[in-house]
PDB file of C-alpha atoms in Angstrom:
ATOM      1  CA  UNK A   1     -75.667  54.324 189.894  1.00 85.00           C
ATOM      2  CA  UNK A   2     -73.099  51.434 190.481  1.00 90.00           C
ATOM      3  CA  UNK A   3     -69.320  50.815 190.673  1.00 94.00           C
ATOM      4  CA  UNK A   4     -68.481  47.742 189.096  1.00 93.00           C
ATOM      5  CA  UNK A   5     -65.064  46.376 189.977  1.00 94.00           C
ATOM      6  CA  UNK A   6     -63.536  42.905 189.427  1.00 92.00           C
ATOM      7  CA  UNK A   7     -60.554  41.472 188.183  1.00 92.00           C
ATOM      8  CA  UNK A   8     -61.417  42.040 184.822  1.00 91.00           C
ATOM      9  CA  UNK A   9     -61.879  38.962 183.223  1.00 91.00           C
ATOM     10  CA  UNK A  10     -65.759  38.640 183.333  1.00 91.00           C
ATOM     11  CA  UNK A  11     -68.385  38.886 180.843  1.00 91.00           C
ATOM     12  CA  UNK A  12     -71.935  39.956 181.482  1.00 89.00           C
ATOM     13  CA  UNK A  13     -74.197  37.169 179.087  1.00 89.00           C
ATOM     14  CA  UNK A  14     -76.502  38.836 176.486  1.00 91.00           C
ATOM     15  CA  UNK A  15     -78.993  40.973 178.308  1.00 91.00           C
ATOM     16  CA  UNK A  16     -81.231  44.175 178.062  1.00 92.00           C
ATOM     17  CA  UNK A  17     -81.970  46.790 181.052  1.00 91.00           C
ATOM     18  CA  UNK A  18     -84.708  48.562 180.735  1.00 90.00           C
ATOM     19  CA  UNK A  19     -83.224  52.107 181.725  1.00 92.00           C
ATOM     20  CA  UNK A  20     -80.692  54.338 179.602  1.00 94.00           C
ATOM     21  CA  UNK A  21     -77.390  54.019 180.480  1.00 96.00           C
ATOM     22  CA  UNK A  22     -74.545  55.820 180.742  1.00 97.00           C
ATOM     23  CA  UNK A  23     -71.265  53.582 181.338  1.00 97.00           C
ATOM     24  CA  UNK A  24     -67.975  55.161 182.644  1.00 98.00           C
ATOM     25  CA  UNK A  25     -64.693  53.421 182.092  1.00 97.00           C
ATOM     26  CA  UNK A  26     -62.339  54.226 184.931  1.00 97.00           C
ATOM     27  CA  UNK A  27     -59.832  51.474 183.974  1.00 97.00           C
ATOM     28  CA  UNK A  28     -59.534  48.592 182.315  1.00 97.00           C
ATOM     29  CA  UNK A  29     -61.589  48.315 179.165  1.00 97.00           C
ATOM     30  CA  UNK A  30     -65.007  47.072 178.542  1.00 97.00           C
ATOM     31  CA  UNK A  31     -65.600  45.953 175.247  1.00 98.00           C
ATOM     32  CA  UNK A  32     -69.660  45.819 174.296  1.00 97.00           C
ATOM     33  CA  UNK A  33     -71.352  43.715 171.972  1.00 95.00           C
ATOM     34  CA  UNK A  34     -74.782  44.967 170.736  1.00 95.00           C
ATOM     35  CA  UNK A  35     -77.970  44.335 168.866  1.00 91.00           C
ATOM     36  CA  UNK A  36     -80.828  46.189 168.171  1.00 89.00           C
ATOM     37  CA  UNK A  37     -83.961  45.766 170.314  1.00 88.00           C
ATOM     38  CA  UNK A  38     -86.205  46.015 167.375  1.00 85.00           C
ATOM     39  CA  UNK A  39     -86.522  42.132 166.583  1.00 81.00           C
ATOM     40  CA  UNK A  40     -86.161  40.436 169.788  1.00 84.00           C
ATOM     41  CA  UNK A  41     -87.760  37.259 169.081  1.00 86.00           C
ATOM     42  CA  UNK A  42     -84.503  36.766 167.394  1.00 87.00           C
ATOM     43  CA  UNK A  43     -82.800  36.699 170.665  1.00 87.00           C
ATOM     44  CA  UNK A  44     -85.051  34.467 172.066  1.00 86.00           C
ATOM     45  CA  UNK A  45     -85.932  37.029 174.931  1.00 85.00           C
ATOM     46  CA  UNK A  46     -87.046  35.632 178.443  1.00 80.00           C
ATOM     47  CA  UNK A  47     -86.692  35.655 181.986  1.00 74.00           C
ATOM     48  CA  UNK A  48     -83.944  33.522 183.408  1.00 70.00           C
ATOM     49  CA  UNK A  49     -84.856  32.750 187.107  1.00 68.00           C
ATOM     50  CA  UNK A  50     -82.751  33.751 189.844  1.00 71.00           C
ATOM     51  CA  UNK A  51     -81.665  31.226 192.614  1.00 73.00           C
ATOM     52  CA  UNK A  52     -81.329  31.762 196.318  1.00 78.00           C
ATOM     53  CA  UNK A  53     -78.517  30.176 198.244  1.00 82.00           C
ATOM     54  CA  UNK A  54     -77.331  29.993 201.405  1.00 87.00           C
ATOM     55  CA  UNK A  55     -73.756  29.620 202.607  1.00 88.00           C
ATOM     56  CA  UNK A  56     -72.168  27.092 205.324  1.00 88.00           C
ATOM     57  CA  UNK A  57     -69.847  28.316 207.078  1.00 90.00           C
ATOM     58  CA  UNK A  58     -68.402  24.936 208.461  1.00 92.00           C
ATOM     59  CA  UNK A  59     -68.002  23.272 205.162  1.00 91.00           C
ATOM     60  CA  UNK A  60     -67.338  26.743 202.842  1.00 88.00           C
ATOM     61  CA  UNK A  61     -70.312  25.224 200.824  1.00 88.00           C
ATOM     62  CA  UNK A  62     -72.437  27.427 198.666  1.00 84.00           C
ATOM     63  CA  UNK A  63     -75.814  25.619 198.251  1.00 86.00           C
ATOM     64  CA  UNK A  64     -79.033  26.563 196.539  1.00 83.00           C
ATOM     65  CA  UNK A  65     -82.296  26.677 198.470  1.00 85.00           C
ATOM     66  CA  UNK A  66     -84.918  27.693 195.705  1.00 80.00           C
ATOM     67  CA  UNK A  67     -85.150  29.123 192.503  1.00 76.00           C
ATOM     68  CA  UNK A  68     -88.061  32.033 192.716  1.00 72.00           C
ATOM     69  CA  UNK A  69     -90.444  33.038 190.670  1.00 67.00           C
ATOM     70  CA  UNK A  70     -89.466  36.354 189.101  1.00 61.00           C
ATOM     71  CA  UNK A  71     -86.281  37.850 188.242  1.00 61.00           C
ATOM     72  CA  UNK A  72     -85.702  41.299 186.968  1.00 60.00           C
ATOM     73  CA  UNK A  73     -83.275  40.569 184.364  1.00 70.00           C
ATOM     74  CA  UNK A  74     -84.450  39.938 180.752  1.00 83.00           C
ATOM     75  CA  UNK A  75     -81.572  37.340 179.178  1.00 84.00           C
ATOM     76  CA  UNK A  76     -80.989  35.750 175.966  1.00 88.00           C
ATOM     77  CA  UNK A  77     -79.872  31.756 176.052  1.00 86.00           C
ATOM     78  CA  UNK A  78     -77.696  32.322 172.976  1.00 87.00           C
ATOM     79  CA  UNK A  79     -73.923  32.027 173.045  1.00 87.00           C
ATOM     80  CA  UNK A  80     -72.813  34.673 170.400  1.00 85.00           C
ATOM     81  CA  UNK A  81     -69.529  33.226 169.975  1.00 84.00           C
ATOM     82  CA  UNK A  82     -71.032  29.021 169.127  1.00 80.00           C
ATOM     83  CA  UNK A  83     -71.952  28.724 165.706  1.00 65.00           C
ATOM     84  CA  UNK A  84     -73.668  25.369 167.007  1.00 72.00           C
ATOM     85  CA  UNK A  85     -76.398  27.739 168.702  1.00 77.00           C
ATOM     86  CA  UNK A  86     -77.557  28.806 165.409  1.00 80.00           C
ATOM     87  CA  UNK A  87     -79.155  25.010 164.955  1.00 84.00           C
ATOM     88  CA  UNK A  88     -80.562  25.612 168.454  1.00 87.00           C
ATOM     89  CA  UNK A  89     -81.780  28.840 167.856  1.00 87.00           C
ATOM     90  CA  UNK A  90     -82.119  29.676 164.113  1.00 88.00           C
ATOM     91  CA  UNK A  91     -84.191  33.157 164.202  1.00 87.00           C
ATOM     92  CA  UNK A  92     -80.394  34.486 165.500  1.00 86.00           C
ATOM     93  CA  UNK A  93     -78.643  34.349 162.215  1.00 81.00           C
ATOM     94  CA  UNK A  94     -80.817  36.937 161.594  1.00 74.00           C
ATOM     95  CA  UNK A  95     -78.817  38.884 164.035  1.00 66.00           C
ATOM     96  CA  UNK A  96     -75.827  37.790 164.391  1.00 61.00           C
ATOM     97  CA  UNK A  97     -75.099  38.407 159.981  1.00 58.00           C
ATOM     98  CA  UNK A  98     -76.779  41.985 160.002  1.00 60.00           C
ATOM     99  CA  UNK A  99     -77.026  43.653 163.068  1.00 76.00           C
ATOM    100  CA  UNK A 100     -74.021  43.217 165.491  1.00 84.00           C
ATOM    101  CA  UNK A 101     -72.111  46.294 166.704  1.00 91.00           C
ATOM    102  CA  UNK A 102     -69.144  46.305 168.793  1.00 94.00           C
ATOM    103  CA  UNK A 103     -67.538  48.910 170.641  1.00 96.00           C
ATOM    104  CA  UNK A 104     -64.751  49.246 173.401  1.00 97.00           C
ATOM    105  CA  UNK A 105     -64.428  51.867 175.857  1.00 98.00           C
ATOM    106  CA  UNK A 106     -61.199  52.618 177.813  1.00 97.00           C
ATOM    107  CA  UNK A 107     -60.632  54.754 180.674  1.00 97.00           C
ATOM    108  CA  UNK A 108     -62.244  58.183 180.768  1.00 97.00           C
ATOM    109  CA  UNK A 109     -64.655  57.089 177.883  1.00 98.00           C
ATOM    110  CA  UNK A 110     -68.262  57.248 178.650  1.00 97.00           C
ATOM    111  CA  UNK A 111     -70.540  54.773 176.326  1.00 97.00           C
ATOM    112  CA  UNK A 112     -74.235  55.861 176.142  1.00 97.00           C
ATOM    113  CA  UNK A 113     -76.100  52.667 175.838  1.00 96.00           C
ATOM    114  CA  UNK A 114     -80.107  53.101 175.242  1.00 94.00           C
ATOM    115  CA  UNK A 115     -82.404  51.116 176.850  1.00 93.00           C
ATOM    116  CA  UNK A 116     -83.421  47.596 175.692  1.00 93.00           C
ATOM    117  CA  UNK A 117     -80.651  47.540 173.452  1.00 94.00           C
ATOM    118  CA  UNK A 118     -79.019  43.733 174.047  1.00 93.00           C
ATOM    119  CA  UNK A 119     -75.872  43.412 174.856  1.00 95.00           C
ATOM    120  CA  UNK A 120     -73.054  41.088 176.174  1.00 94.00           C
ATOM    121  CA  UNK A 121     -70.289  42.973 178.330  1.00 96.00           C
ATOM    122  CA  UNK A 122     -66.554  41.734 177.848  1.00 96.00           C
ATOM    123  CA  UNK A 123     -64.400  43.022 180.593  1.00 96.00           C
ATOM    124  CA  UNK A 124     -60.594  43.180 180.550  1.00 96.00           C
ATOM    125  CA  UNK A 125     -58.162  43.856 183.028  1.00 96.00           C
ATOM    126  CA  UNK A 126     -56.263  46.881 183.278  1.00 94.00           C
ATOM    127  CA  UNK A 127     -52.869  45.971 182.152  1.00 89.00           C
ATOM    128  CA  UNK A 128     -50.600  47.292 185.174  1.00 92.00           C
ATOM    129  CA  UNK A 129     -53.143  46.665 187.998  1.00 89.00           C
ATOM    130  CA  UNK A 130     -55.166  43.642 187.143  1.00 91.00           C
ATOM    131  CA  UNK A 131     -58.273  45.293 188.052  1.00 95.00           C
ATOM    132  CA  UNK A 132     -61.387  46.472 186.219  1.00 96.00           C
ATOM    133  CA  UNK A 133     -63.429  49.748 187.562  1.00 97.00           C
ATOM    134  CA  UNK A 134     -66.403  51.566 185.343  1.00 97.00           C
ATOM    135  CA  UNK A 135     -69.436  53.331 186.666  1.00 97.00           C
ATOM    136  CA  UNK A 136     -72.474  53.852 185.415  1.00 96.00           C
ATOM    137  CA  UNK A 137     -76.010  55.448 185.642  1.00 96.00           C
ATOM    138  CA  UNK A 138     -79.165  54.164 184.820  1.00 93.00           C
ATOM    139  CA  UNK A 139     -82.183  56.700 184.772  1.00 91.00           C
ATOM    140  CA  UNK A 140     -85.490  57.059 183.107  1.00 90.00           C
ATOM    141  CA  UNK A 141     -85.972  55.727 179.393  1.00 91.00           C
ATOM    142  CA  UNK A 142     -87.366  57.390 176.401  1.00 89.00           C
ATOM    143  CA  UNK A 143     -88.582  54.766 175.100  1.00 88.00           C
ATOM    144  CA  UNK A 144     -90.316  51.820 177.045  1.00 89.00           C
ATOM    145  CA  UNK A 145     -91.933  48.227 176.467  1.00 87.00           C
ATOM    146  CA  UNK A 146     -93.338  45.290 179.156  1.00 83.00           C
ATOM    147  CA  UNK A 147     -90.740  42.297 179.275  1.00 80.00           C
ATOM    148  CA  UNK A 148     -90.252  39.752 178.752  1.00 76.00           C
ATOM    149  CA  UNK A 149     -92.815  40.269 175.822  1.00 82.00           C
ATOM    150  CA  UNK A 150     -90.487  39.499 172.207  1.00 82.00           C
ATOM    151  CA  UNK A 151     -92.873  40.675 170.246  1.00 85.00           C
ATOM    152  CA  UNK A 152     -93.919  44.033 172.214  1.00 86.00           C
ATOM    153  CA  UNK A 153     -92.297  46.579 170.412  1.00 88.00           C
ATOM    154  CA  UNK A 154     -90.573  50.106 172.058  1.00 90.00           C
ATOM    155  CA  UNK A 155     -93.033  52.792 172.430  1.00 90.00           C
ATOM    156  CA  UNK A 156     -92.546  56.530 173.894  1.00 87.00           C
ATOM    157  CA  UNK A 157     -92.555  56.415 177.785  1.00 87.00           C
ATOM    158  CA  UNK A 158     -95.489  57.646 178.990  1.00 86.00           C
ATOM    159  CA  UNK A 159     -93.423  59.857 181.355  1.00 84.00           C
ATOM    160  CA  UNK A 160     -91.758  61.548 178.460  1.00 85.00           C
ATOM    161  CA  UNK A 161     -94.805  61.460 176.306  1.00 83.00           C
ATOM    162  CA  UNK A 162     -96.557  63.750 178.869  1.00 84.00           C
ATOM    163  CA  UNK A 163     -93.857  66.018 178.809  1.00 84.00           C
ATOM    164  CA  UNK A 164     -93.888  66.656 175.211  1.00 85.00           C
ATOM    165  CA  UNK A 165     -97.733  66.974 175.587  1.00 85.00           C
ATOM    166  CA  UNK A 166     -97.560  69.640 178.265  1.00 87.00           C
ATOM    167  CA  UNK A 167     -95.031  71.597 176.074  1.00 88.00           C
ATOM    168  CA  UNK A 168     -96.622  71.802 173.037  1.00 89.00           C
ATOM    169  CA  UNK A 169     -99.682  72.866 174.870  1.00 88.00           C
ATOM    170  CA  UNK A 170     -97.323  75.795 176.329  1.00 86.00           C
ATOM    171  CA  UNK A 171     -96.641  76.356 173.230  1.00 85.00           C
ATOM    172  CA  UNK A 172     -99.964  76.983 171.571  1.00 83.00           C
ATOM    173  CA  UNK A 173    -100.808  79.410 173.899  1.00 77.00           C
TER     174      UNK A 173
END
């Protein structure tokens, strides 16, 4: 689990996790924007590579030492609010016409958000206390897929898969 607190005025780019989620508004509000994870070669899925920095403590300089390898976050490079990104990337349109949902939660709402669904996370301040605070809980999926892979489609975890074997052997005895 994490506690994510800020000022609220940030906004988490258009991403997937690859665990279930369960998102806990404590205050502020959080609005999401989502897509399915059923055509993500629209979204132009990839890795984005994480950076290493180091920080100077005599100048108050941030600077980057090397961008590695691997990352695990799976991003999109699309900016779902510039129209100019559909020349850039033209499978979105499919998206971004047919398959956007948006929700908002506010405090003491609890969002369920299924794994590899895409979304882009909105945060706004609370209005008295300038603050944002949610929580939330990422555990096992049902469903499962490698990354970044935009044409692998979801497929039963094997964890759960096993389960519901083992059961329905129980079962038939």
């Amino acid at each position: 689990s994490n506690i994510w607190y800020g000022n609220g005025k940030t906004v988490g780019k258009l991403h997937f996790d690859p665990f279930d989620n369960l998102m806990i508004m404590v205050t502020g509000k959080k609005q999401f924007i989502l897509f399915d994870p059923y055509h993500n070669e629209d979204l132009y899925e990839g890795h984005i590579r994480e950076a290493q920095f180091e920080y100077d403590e005599k100048t108050n300089i941030f600077s980057r030492t090397k961008l590695l390898d691997s990352t695990s976050m799976v991003m999109s490079p699309i900016n779902i609010d510039d129209p100019l990104d559909l020349e850039t990337y033209p499978l979105f349109k499919h998206n971004k016409l047919h398959k956007k949902l948006t929700c908002e939660i506010e405090p003491g709402q609890i969002l369920y958000l299924p794994s590899f669904w895409w979304h882009e996370v909105r945060s706004k301040p609370d209005e008295k206390e300038d603050q944002n605070i949610a929580v939330n809980f990422w555990y096992t999926p049902f469903y499962d897929k490698e990354f970044p892979c935009p044409e692998c489609r979801l497929e039963l975890n094997f964890y759960y898969k096993s389960l519901i074997d083992e059961m329905l052997v129980n079962f038939n005895k």
